[in-house]
């Protein structure tokens, strides 16, 4: 289903023009009964109202189009850039919310995929149930929805393309080649799952591996164990994802991470309610060691890499609690991620400390069709001495571009930015979405206990399309405001 839907969406994005696809007019849709289940009862109630538009083929709802009531999507991939006034039910299909999309009710996705956007608004709740299996068959001029019994091994999902993920490129490991898969026995009690990953590092010329075995006694709760050997770890994932960091280092020699090697064993408990909230507790043993940056081929920059700072080699035992929350409503879209990690050397390991961090991203309402994006992060030791394998940093493209990558690095950091966007067109530029002009103010500092926090700032103006930004950046604290030209693929995230 995923491959078919993905190919259909890519084909549609390449060829679609306004009015190319039209929703199917309402037809008779019947649902076979099944005992119990709030989701099934909700679908039954939705269908019994018979007040919905039915879409059963791949469709684009453009930014200037709307659906006046509820919407039912059957075995189709639908992209929404406009407005749906009521609820949206998706059965065995895929729903993509584009920036600027607005849903007046709830979203329920059964057995398909939901792909949201931080720039879309959902007034109700999102209930994404990929394991709820239904079959949709044409029947007597309409459609019949049948609940499907789970198979003993319902879920076997190779990672990436047939088990092979896109390789990543780093200044300490060169290319990292990764293969893996996840299997889950959904037809058995507690639905156990097993995930395995194998990695090969070209510079180190060795293999690493990780395994994650989890039990799922409830939809919102799971627990299990994780283990990893020769994992390459860092704490700069919030700056940019793997792909954009790889592209940056390969083409211009800028790697926005500081790395160390880790052998890890952890007990994991997680609570999750799809995209709205989540949290967990991890009891972990990590044996960490330093890595050295080496020279690798860079296409348009120097092959000589930025040095990779050493860490405090040794074993750390810690307990980490995490929580995240996201909400979309009339006050905009808000997402937060918080973390508290505690280690005590009297229990085990070489370090005692308490580390706290919080990241927040808010997109409040803006006048007209303008947009506002606010991002902030604070992280640091609140007691004890933080080992260097827990430090993080920022600087360079995506944060303060007039400074070098990770110019600000330490046990304590504060970073924030505010962006104002003005669309340059009332209609999307095809699959690229809306083009924007934007202005941004960014500031931050990194320091150690006992030192003062010296904040630096940047001001940027530029253009954004499809997540790519081209801008001029200046440091307002210097006398010579010589602008730097900045092209970036990503900005800070909540990951």
Short mmCIF file of C-alpha atoms in Angstrom, two decimals:
data_model
loop_
_atom_site.label_atom_id
_atom_site.label_comp_id
_atom_site.label_asym_id
_atom_site.label_seq_id
_atom_site.Cartn_x
_atom_site.Cartn_y
_atom_site.Cartn_z
CA UNK A 1 0.00 0.00 0.00
CA UNK A 2 2.78 2.44 0.95
CA UNK A 3 4.76 1.94 -2.27
CA UNK A 4 1.66 2.16 -4.44
CA UNK A 5 0.50 5.32 -2.70
CA UNK A 6 3.92 6.94 -2.79
CA UNK A 7 4.30 6.33 -6.54
CA UNK A 8 0.80 7.64 -7.14
CA UNK A 9 1.47 10.82 -5.20
CA UNK A 10 4.80 11.46 -6.97
CA UNK A 11 3.14 10.95 -10.36
CA UNK A 12 0.27 13.22 -9.40
CA UNK A 13 2.59 15.94 -8.09
CA UNK A 14 4.49 15.93 -11.35
CA UNK A 15 1.46 16.14 -13.64
CA UNK A 16 -1.41 17.69 -11.70
CA UNK A 17 -2.98 20.99 -12.75
CA UNK A 18 -6.02 22.75 -11.27
CA UNK A 19 -9.17 20.79 -11.97
CA UNK A 20 -7.34 17.67 -13.14
CA UNK A 21 -8.91 15.46 -10.48
CA UNK A 22 -12.45 15.68 -9.19
CA UNK A 23 -13.94 14.06 -6.08
CA UNK A 24 -16.42 11.25 -6.61
CA UNK A 25 -19.96 12.17 -5.76
CA UNK A 26 -21.52 10.54 -2.70
CA UNK A 27 -22.24 6.84 -3.12
CA UNK A 28 -23.54 4.07 -0.89
CA UNK A 29 -20.85 2.94 1.57
CA UNK A 30 -21.53 -0.02 3.85
CA UNK A 31 -19.50 -1.27 6.81
CA UNK A 32 -19.46 -4.86 8.01
CA UNK A 33 -19.89 -5.19 11.75
CA UNK A 34 -17.16 -6.05 14.21
CA UNK A 35 -17.45 -6.51 17.96
CA UNK A 36 -16.24 -3.63 20.13
CA UNK A 37 -13.62 -1.02 19.36
CA UNK A 38 -14.14 2.72 19.75
CA UNK A 39 -12.51 3.43 16.39
CA UNK A 40 -14.82 1.01 14.56
CA UNK A 41 -17.86 2.48 16.31
CA UNK A 42 -16.68 5.96 15.36
CA UNK A 43 -16.45 4.98 11.70
CA UNK A 44 -19.90 3.38 11.87
CA UNK A 45 -21.39 6.54 13.36
CA UNK A 46 -19.63 8.72 10.76
CA UNK A 47 -21.06 6.63 7.89
CA UNK A 48 -24.56 6.50 9.39
CA UNK A 49 -24.87 10.30 9.12
CA UNK A 50 -24.47 10.04 5.32
CA UNK A 51 -23.37 13.69 5.16
CA UNK A 52 -19.91 13.37 3.69
CA UNK A 53 -18.13 13.87 0.40
CA UNK A 54 -16.53 10.64 -0.84
CA UNK A 55 -13.09 10.64 -2.48
CA UNK A 56 -11.92 7.25 -3.80
CA UNK A 57 -9.12 8.32 -6.11
CA UNK A 58 -5.96 10.39 -5.72
CA UNK A 59 -6.99 14.03 -5.31
CA UNK A 60 -5.50 17.47 -4.62
CA UNK A 61 -7.56 20.05 -2.71
CA UNK A 62 -5.87 23.30 -3.68
CA UNK A 63 -5.41 26.29 -1.39
CA UNK A 64 -8.35 28.18 -2.89
CA UNK A 65 -10.74 25.18 -2.66
CA UNK A 66 -12.83 23.88 0.25
CA UNK A 67 -15.09 21.04 1.35
CA UNK A 68 -18.17 22.40 3.18
CA UNK A 69 -18.68 19.37 5.47
CA UNK A 70 -17.19 15.97 6.31
CA UNK A 71 -14.85 14.07 4.00
CA UNK A 72 -14.43 10.28 3.54
CA UNK A 73 -11.30 9.00 1.76
CA UNK A 74 -11.24 5.35 0.60
CA UNK A 75 -8.03 3.72 -0.71
CA UNK A 76 -6.70 6.99 -2.15
CA UNK A 77 -3.82 9.39 -1.61
CA UNK A 78 -5.12 12.89 -0.94
CA UNK A 79 -3.16 16.12 -0.55
CA UNK A 80 -4.97 18.98 1.15
CA UNK A 81 -3.83 22.58 0.84
CA UNK A 82 -7.28 24.13 1.27
CA UNK A 83 -10.07 23.91 3.86
CA UNK A 84 -12.26 21.03 5.08
CA UNK A 85 -14.98 22.33 7.40
CA UNK A 86 -15.82 19.00 9.06
CA UNK A 87 -14.22 15.68 10.03
CA UNK A 88 -11.93 13.64 7.77
CA UNK A 89 -12.00 9.81 7.84
CA UNK A 90 -9.37 7.91 5.83
CA UNK A 91 -9.73 4.14 5.31
CA UNK A 92 -6.77 2.26 3.79
CA UNK A 93 -5.45 5.47 2.21
CA UNK A 94 -2.94 8.26 2.76
CA UNK A 95 -3.60 11.85 3.84
CA UNK A 96 -1.03 14.61 3.27
CA UNK A 97 -1.61 18.02 4.88
CA UNK A 98 0.27 20.77 3.08
CA UNK A 99 1.29 24.12 4.63
CA UNK A 100 -1.78 26.32 4.95
CA UNK A 101 -4.25 23.43 5.09
CA UNK A 102 -7.14 23.83 7.55
CA UNK A 103 -9.32 21.06 9.02
CA UNK A 104 -12.37 22.18 11.01
CA UNK A 105 -12.97 18.85 12.77
CA UNK A 106 -11.17 15.63 13.65
CA UNK A 107 -8.90 13.46 11.51
CA UNK A 108 -9.10 9.64 11.76
CA UNK A 109 -6.79 7.50 9.62
CA UNK A 110 -7.42 3.73 9.62
CA UNK A 111 -4.87 1.39 8.10
CA UNK A 112 -3.18 4.07 6.00
CA UNK A 113 -0.72 6.89 6.50
CA UNK A 114 -1.02 10.40 7.92
CA UNK A 115 1.57 13.02 6.97
CA UNK A 116 0.95 16.30 8.74
CA UNK A 117 2.55 19.73 8.52
CA UNK A 118 3.54 22.18 11.23
CA UNK A 119 2.04 24.88 9.00
CA UNK A 120 -1.40 23.21 8.80
CA UNK A 121 -4.23 23.75 11.31
CA UNK A 122 -6.42 20.99 12.76
CA UNK A 123 -9.17 22.27 15.10
CA UNK A 124 -9.99 18.79 16.41
CA UNK A 125 -7.86 15.75 17.24
CA UNK A 126 -5.74 13.49 15.03
CA UNK A 127 -6.22 9.72 15.51
CA UNK A 128 -3.74 7.86 13.30
CA UNK A 129 -4.20 4.06 13.50
CA UNK A 130 -1.90 2.39 10.94
CA UNK A 131 -2.53 -1.08 12.44
CA UNK A 132 -6.34 -0.88 12.04
CA UNK A 133 -6.78 -3.11 8.99
CA UNK A 134 -9.72 -2.67 6.63
CA UNK A 135 -10.41 -3.78 3.07
CA UNK A 136 -12.45 -1.62 0.71
CA UNK A 137 -14.21 -3.31 -2.22
CA UNK A 138 -16.49 -1.80 -4.92
CA UNK A 139 -19.94 -3.33 -4.58
CA UNK A 140 -23.39 -2.63 -6.09
CA UNK A 141 -22.62 0.89 -7.28
CA UNK A 142 -20.90 1.80 -4.02
CA UNK A 143 -18.30 0.49 -1.61
CA UNK A 144 -18.20 -2.11 1.14
CA UNK A 145 -15.70 -1.80 4.01
CA UNK A 146 -14.65 -5.07 5.64
CA UNK A 147 -12.63 -5.31 8.87
CA UNK A 148 -9.58 -7.49 8.16
CA UNK A 149 -8.27 -9.97 10.69
CA UNK A 150 -4.62 -9.40 11.64
CA UNK A 151 -2.05 -11.80 10.27
CA UNK A 152 0.38 -13.52 12.67
CA UNK A 153 3.24 -11.44 11.20
CA UNK A 154 1.27 -8.44 10.01
CA UNK A 155 4.17 -6.10 10.03
CA UNK A 156 7.52 -6.77 8.41
CA UNK A 157 8.97 -3.48 7.33
CA UNK A 158 12.38 -3.24 5.69
CA UNK A 159 14.03 0.09 6.43
CA UNK A 160 14.66 2.44 3.52
CA UNK A 161 14.53 0.79 0.10
CA UNK A 162 14.29 -3.01 0.47
CA UNK A 163 16.15 -2.81 3.78
CA UNK A 164 18.89 -0.41 2.64
CA UNK A 165 18.83 3.16 3.95
CA UNK A 166 20.40 6.16 2.25
CA UNK A 167 24.06 6.32 3.30
CA UNK A 168 25.25 9.16 5.49
CA UNK A 169 28.58 11.03 5.23
CA UNK A 170 30.56 12.36 8.21
CA UNK A 171 33.99 13.75 8.95
CA UNK A 172 34.79 11.00 11.51
CA UNK A 173 33.42 7.92 9.73
CA UNK A 174 33.33 8.78 6.04
CA UNK A 175 30.38 6.92 4.55
CA UNK A 176 28.08 4.94 6.85
CA UNK A 177 26.15 2.18 5.06
CA UNK A 178 23.10 0.90 6.93
CA UNK A 179 20.65 -1.98 6.49
CA UNK A 180 17.82 -3.02 8.76
CA UNK A 181 14.22 -4.13 9.23
CA UNK A 182 11.42 -4.26 11.81
CA UNK A 183 9.07 -7.20 12.39
CA UNK A 184 6.01 -7.27 14.65
CA UNK A 185 3.70 -10.14 15.57
CA UNK A 186 0.42 -8.20 15.77
CA UNK A 187 -1.68 -11.36 16.06
CA UNK A 188 -0.17 -12.39 19.40
CA UNK A 189 -0.62 -10.96 22.93
CA UNK A 190 1.29 -7.74 23.57
CA UNK A 191 2.32 -7.67 19.87
CA UNK A 192 6.12 -8.05 20.31
CA UNK A 193 8.35 -6.28 17.80
CA UNK A 194 12.01 -6.67 16.89
CA UNK A 195 14.12 -4.11 15.06
CA UNK A 196 17.66 -4.80 13.88
CA UNK A 197 20.18 -2.53 12.17
CA UNK A 198 23.70 -3.23 10.85
CA UNK A 199 26.09 -0.40 9.90
CA UNK A 200 29.45 -0.31 8.12
CA UNK A 201 31.80 2.66 8.55
CA UNK A 202 34.21 3.12 5.66
CA UNK A 203 36.84 5.14 7.53
CA UNK A 204 36.87 2.94 10.63
CA UNK A 205 36.56 -0.12 8.36
CA UNK A 206 34.34 -1.91 10.88
CA UNK A 207 30.76 -2.90 11.54
CA UNK A 208 28.35 -1.68 14.21
CA UNK A 209 24.89 -2.91 15.09
CA UNK A 210 21.84 -2.07 17.18
CA UNK A 211 18.77 -4.03 18.22
CA UNK A 212 15.46 -2.94 19.79
CA UNK A 213 12.97 -5.49 21.16
CA UNK A 214 9.66 -4.05 22.37
CA UNK A 215 6.32 -5.27 23.79
CA UNK A 216 3.05 -3.40 23.11
CA UNK A 217 0.47 -4.29 25.81
CA UNK A 218 -1.62 -1.21 24.89
CA UNK A 219 -1.89 1.15 21.95
CA UNK A 220 -0.35 3.98 23.94
CA UNK A 221 2.28 2.03 25.91
CA UNK A 222 5.28 -0.12 25.04
CA UNK A 223 8.40 -1.34 26.80
CA UNK A 224 11.53 -3.34 26.04
CA UNK A 225 15.29 -3.23 25.66
CA UNK A 226 17.75 -1.53 23.33
CA UNK A 227 21.39 -2.39 22.71
CA UNK A 228 24.03 -0.96 20.41
CA UNK A 229 27.65 -1.71 19.57
CA UNK A 230 29.93 0.88 17.95
CA UNK A 231 27.14 3.39 17.52
CA UNK A 232 28.16 6.87 16.41
CA UNK A 233 26.42 9.29 18.79
CA UNK A 234 25.92 13.07 18.94
CA UNK A 235 23.50 15.64 20.37
CA UNK A 236 22.96 17.91 17.34
CA UNK A 237 20.06 16.09 15.67
CA UNK A 238 17.88 19.13 16.39
CA UNK A 239 20.02 21.22 14.04
CA UNK A 240 19.35 19.20 10.90
CA UNK A 241 18.42 15.63 9.87
CA UNK A 242 20.92 13.06 8.56
CA UNK A 243 20.25 13.70 4.87
CA UNK A 244 20.82 17.46 4.93
CA UNK A 245 23.94 17.09 7.09
CA UNK A 246 25.30 14.54 4.59
CA UNK A 247 24.63 16.85 1.63
CA UNK A 248 26.24 19.77 3.47
CA UNK A 249 29.43 17.86 4.27
CA UNK A 250 29.72 16.17 0.86
CA UNK A 251 29.35 19.37 -1.15
CA UNK A 252 30.86 22.14 1.00
CA UNK A 253 32.67 20.31 3.82
CA UNK A 254 30.46 21.61 6.64
CA UNK A 255 29.50 18.95 9.20
CA UNK A 256 27.12 20.30 11.87
CA UNK A 257 27.76 17.61 14.49
CA UNK A 258 30.35 16.58 17.07
CA UNK A 259 30.61 12.81 17.47
CA UNK A 260 31.62 10.08 19.89
CA UNK A 261 31.43 6.29 19.81
CA UNK A 262 29.05 4.46 22.11
CA UNK A 263 28.37 0.91 23.29
CA UNK A 264 24.94 1.08 24.91
CA UNK A 265 22.41 -1.07 26.79
CA UNK A 266 19.06 0.36 27.92
CA UNK A 267 15.69 -0.55 29.42
CA UNK A 268 12.97 1.51 27.73
CA UNK A 269 9.38 2.42 28.69
CA UNK A 270 7.41 4.64 26.30
CA UNK A 271 3.97 6.27 26.31
CA UNK A 272 2.72 7.64 23.01
CA UNK A 273 -0.54 8.93 21.53
CA UNK A 274 0.48 9.21 17.90
CA UNK A 275 1.40 12.84 17.04
CA UNK A 276 -0.19 14.63 20.04
CA UNK A 277 1.93 13.61 23.01
CA UNK A 278 4.50 11.09 24.09
CA UNK A 279 7.09 10.35 26.71
CA UNK A 280 9.33 7.73 28.13
CA UNK A 281 11.82 6.58 30.73
CA UNK A 282 15.21 5.08 29.85
CA UNK A 283 17.65 3.42 32.24
CA UNK A 284 20.90 3.30 30.31
CA UNK A 285 24.52 2.19 30.48
CA UNK A 286 26.76 3.90 27.94
CA UNK A 287 30.46 3.18 27.40
CA UNK A 288 31.68 6.12 25.31
CA UNK A 289 34.98 6.87 23.58
CA UNK A 290 36.36 9.73 21.49
CA UNK A 291 36.50 9.80 17.70
CA UNK A 292 38.97 11.71 15.51
CA UNK A 293 38.04 13.61 12.35
CA UNK A 294 39.92 12.49 9.24
CA UNK A 295 40.31 13.86 5.74
CA UNK A 296 37.55 12.95 3.26
CA UNK A 297 36.65 14.03 -0.25
CA UNK A 298 34.57 17.23 -0.44
CA UNK A 299 33.26 18.38 -3.83
CA UNK A 300 33.36 22.18 -3.49
CA UNK A 301 35.31 22.77 -0.28
CA UNK A 302 38.47 21.88 1.57
CA UNK A 303 39.11 18.21 2.31
CA UNK A 304 40.70 19.21 5.63
CA UNK A 305 37.94 18.69 8.22
CA UNK A 306 37.03 20.68 11.31
CA UNK A 307 38.46 18.89 14.36
CA UNK A 308 36.15 16.64 16.38
CA UNK A 309 36.44 17.48 20.12
CA UNK A 310 37.32 14.66 22.48
CA UNK A 311 34.99 13.48 25.24
CA UNK A 312 35.39 12.08 28.76
CA UNK A 313 35.94 8.45 27.83
CA UNK A 314 34.32 5.93 30.14
CA UNK A 315 31.05 4.43 31.42
CA UNK A 316 28.01 6.49 32.44
CA UNK A 317 24.90 5.02 34.09
CA UNK A 318 21.88 7.32 33.85
CA UNK A 319 18.10 7.56 34.09
CA UNK A 320 16.45 9.75 31.47
CA UNK A 321 12.82 10.94 31.34
CA UNK A 322 11.47 12.56 28.16
CA UNK A 323 8.17 14.13 27.17
CA UNK A 324 6.75 15.75 24.07
CA UNK A 325 3.49 17.46 23.21
CA UNK A 326 1.99 18.99 20.08
CA UNK A 327 -1.29 20.80 19.57
CA UNK A 328 -2.97 22.60 16.68
CA UNK A 329 -5.86 24.96 17.28
CA UNK A 330 -7.02 28.55 17.07
CA UNK A 331 -3.90 29.71 18.92
CA UNK A 332 -1.73 28.16 16.23
CA UNK A 333 0.51 25.11 16.30
CA UNK A 334 2.65 24.44 19.36
CA UNK A 335 5.15 21.64 19.92
CA UNK A 336 7.48 21.04 22.87
CA UNK A 337 10.08 18.42 23.79
CA UNK A 338 11.54 18.20 27.31
CA UNK A 339 14.21 15.95 28.82
CA UNK A 340 15.71 15.31 32.25
CA UNK A 341 18.71 12.99 32.65
CA UNK A 342 20.24 12.08 36.03
CA UNK A 343 23.47 10.16 36.70
CA UNK A 344 25.05 9.21 40.04
CA UNK A 345 28.57 7.74 40.20
CA UNK A 346 27.82 6.14 43.58
CA UNK A 347 25.33 3.87 41.79
CA UNK A 348 27.55 3.19 38.80
CA UNK A 349 29.72 4.88 36.23
CA UNK A 350 32.18 7.75 36.38
CA UNK A 351 29.91 10.83 36.40
CA UNK A 352 27.28 12.50 38.59
CA UNK A 353 25.07 15.19 37.06
CA UNK A 354 21.55 16.36 36.27
CA UNK A 355 20.90 17.55 32.71
CA UNK A 356 17.70 19.34 31.66
CA UNK A 357 16.63 20.52 28.22
CA UNK A 358 13.55 21.94 26.54
CA UNK A 359 12.79 22.80 22.92
CA UNK A 360 9.65 24.60 21.77
CA UNK A 361 8.28 25.53 18.36
CA UNK A 362 5.22 27.77 18.00
CA UNK A 363 3.46 28.99 14.87
CA UNK A 364 0.91 31.54 16.12
CA UNK A 365 -1.83 33.11 13.99
CA UNK A 366 -0.58 35.84 11.66
CA UNK A 367 -2.37 38.61 9.76
CA UNK A 368 -3.75 37.72 6.36
CA UNK A 369 -1.96 34.76 4.83
CA UNK A 370 1.37 35.62 6.45
CA UNK A 371 3.13 33.18 8.79
CA UNK A 372 5.14 33.45 12.01
CA UNK A 373 7.57 30.76 13.21
CA UNK A 374 9.12 30.85 16.69
CA UNK A 375 11.74 28.38 17.94
CA UNK A 376 13.60 28.24 21.25
CA UNK A 377 15.92 25.85 23.07
CA UNK A 378 17.58 25.78 26.50
CA UNK A 379 19.83 22.94 27.64
CA UNK A 380 22.37 22.49 30.37
CA UNK A 381 23.63 21.02 33.62
CA UNK A 382 21.58 21.93 36.68
CA UNK A 383 23.86 20.05 39.07
CA UNK A 384 27.19 18.22 38.96
CA UNK A 385 29.65 18.33 36.09
CA UNK A 386 28.33 17.37 32.66
CA UNK A 387 30.68 15.00 30.76
CA UNK A 388 31.64 16.27 27.31
CA UNK A 389 29.68 13.48 25.57
CA UNK A 390 26.55 15.33 26.75
CA UNK A 391 27.52 18.75 25.38
CA UNK A 392 25.84 20.22 22.31
CA UNK A 393 26.18 23.35 20.21
CA UNK A 394 25.03 25.52 17.32
CA UNK A 395 26.36 28.01 14.78
CA UNK A 396 26.63 28.16 11.00
CA UNK A 397 23.91 27.86 8.38
CA UNK A 398 20.47 27.27 9.87
CA UNK A 399 21.20 29.07 13.17
CA UNK A 400 23.84 31.88 13.24
CA UNK A 401 25.25 31.72 9.69
CA UNK A 402 27.88 34.46 10.07
CA UNK A 403 29.72 32.16 12.52
CA UNK A 404 31.46 28.84 11.88
CA UNK A 405 29.58 25.52 12.24
CA UNK A 406 29.17 24.68 15.95
CA UNK A 407 31.14 27.77 16.95
CA UNK A 408 29.09 27.74 20.16
CA UNK A 409 29.57 24.43 21.97
CA UNK A 410 29.35 23.60 25.65
CA UNK A 411 27.43 22.10 28.58
CA UNK A 412 24.96 25.00 28.63
CA UNK A 413 23.29 26.58 25.61
CA UNK A 414 20.39 28.90 24.90
CA UNK A 415 19.19 29.51 21.35
CA UNK A 416 16.13 31.19 19.83
CA UNK A 417 14.87 32.54 16.52
CA UNK A 418 11.80 34.32 15.17
CA UNK A 419 10.83 34.20 11.48
CA UNK A 420 8.18 36.22 9.64
CA UNK A 421 7.10 34.91 6.22
CA UNK A 422 5.14 36.67 3.47
CA UNK A 423 3.86 34.53 0.55
CA UNK A 424 4.86 35.89 -2.86
CA UNK A 425 1.92 34.21 -4.64
CA UNK A 426 -1.67 33.34 -3.84
CA UNK A 427 -1.27 29.93 -5.44
CA UNK A 428 1.23 27.14 -4.95
CA UNK A 429 4.11 26.79 -7.39
CA UNK A 430 3.10 23.23 -8.28
CA UNK A 431 4.62 20.55 -6.02
CA UNK A 432 7.08 23.11 -4.58
CA UNK A 433 4.31 24.77 -2.58
CA UNK A 434 4.23 28.48 -1.78
CA UNK A 435 7.25 30.75 -2.36
CA UNK A 436 7.92 33.11 0.57
CA UNK A 437 9.97 36.16 1.43
CA UNK A 438 11.12 36.09 5.05
CA UNK A 439 12.94 38.01 7.75
CA UNK A 440 14.54 36.35 10.79
CA UNK A 441 16.22 37.33 14.02
CA UNK A 442 18.34 34.68 15.79
CA UNK A 443 20.40 34.74 18.97
CA UNK A 444 22.19 32.33 21.29
CA UNK A 445 25.01 31.58 23.69
CA UNK A 446 27.00 28.60 24.99
CA UNK A 447 28.95 28.63 28.27
CA UNK A 448 30.25 26.60 31.20
CA UNK A 449 29.36 26.72 34.88
CA UNK A 450 31.05 29.73 36.47
CA UNK A 451 31.32 31.62 33.16
CA UNK A 452 28.99 34.33 31.88
CA UNK A 453 26.70 33.82 28.88
CA UNK A 454 27.84 36.03 26.00
CA UNK A 455 24.98 36.18 23.51
CA UNK A 456 25.53 36.63 19.77
CA UNK A 457 22.88 37.38 17.15
CA UNK A 458 22.19 37.41 13.42
CA UNK A 459 19.61 39.11 11.21
CA UNK A 460 18.52 37.50 7.93
CA UNK A 461 16.33 38.40 4.95
CA UNK A 462 15.70 36.10 2.03
CA UNK A 463 13.43 33.71 0.15
CA UNK A 464 12.09 30.21 0.90
CA UNK A 465 10.55 27.63 -1.38
CA UNK A 466 10.00 23.91 -0.67
CA UNK A 467 11.98 24.27 2.57
CA UNK A 468 15.06 25.70 0.82
CA UNK A 469 16.25 29.14 1.91
CA UNK A 470 18.45 31.69 0.14
CA UNK A 471 19.23 34.70 2.33
CA UNK A 472 21.59 37.50 3.32
CA UNK A 473 22.79 37.38 6.94
CA UNK A 474 24.55 40.02 9.03
CA UNK A 475 25.95 40.22 12.55
CA UNK A 476 24.45 43.43 14.00
CA UNK A 477 27.13 43.67 16.72
CA UNK A 478 29.97 44.47 14.30
CA UNK A 479 30.64 47.84 12.66
CA UNK A 480 31.16 46.47 9.16
CA UNK A 481 27.82 44.89 8.20
CA UNK A 482 29.25 42.78 5.40
CA UNK A 483 26.35 40.44 4.46
CA UNK A 484 26.96 36.72 4.09
CA UNK A 485 25.08 34.83 1.37
CA UNK A 486 23.41 31.79 2.93
CA UNK A 487 21.84 28.76 1.25
CA UNK A 488 20.43 26.21 3.66
CA UNK A 489 18.41 23.02 3.48
CA UNK A 490 17.10 22.93 7.02
CA UNK A 491 16.44 24.93 10.18
CA UNK A 492 16.20 23.77 13.83
CA UNK A 493 13.52 21.17 14.57
CA UNK A 494 11.97 19.41 17.55
CA UNK A 495 13.59 16.04 16.71
#
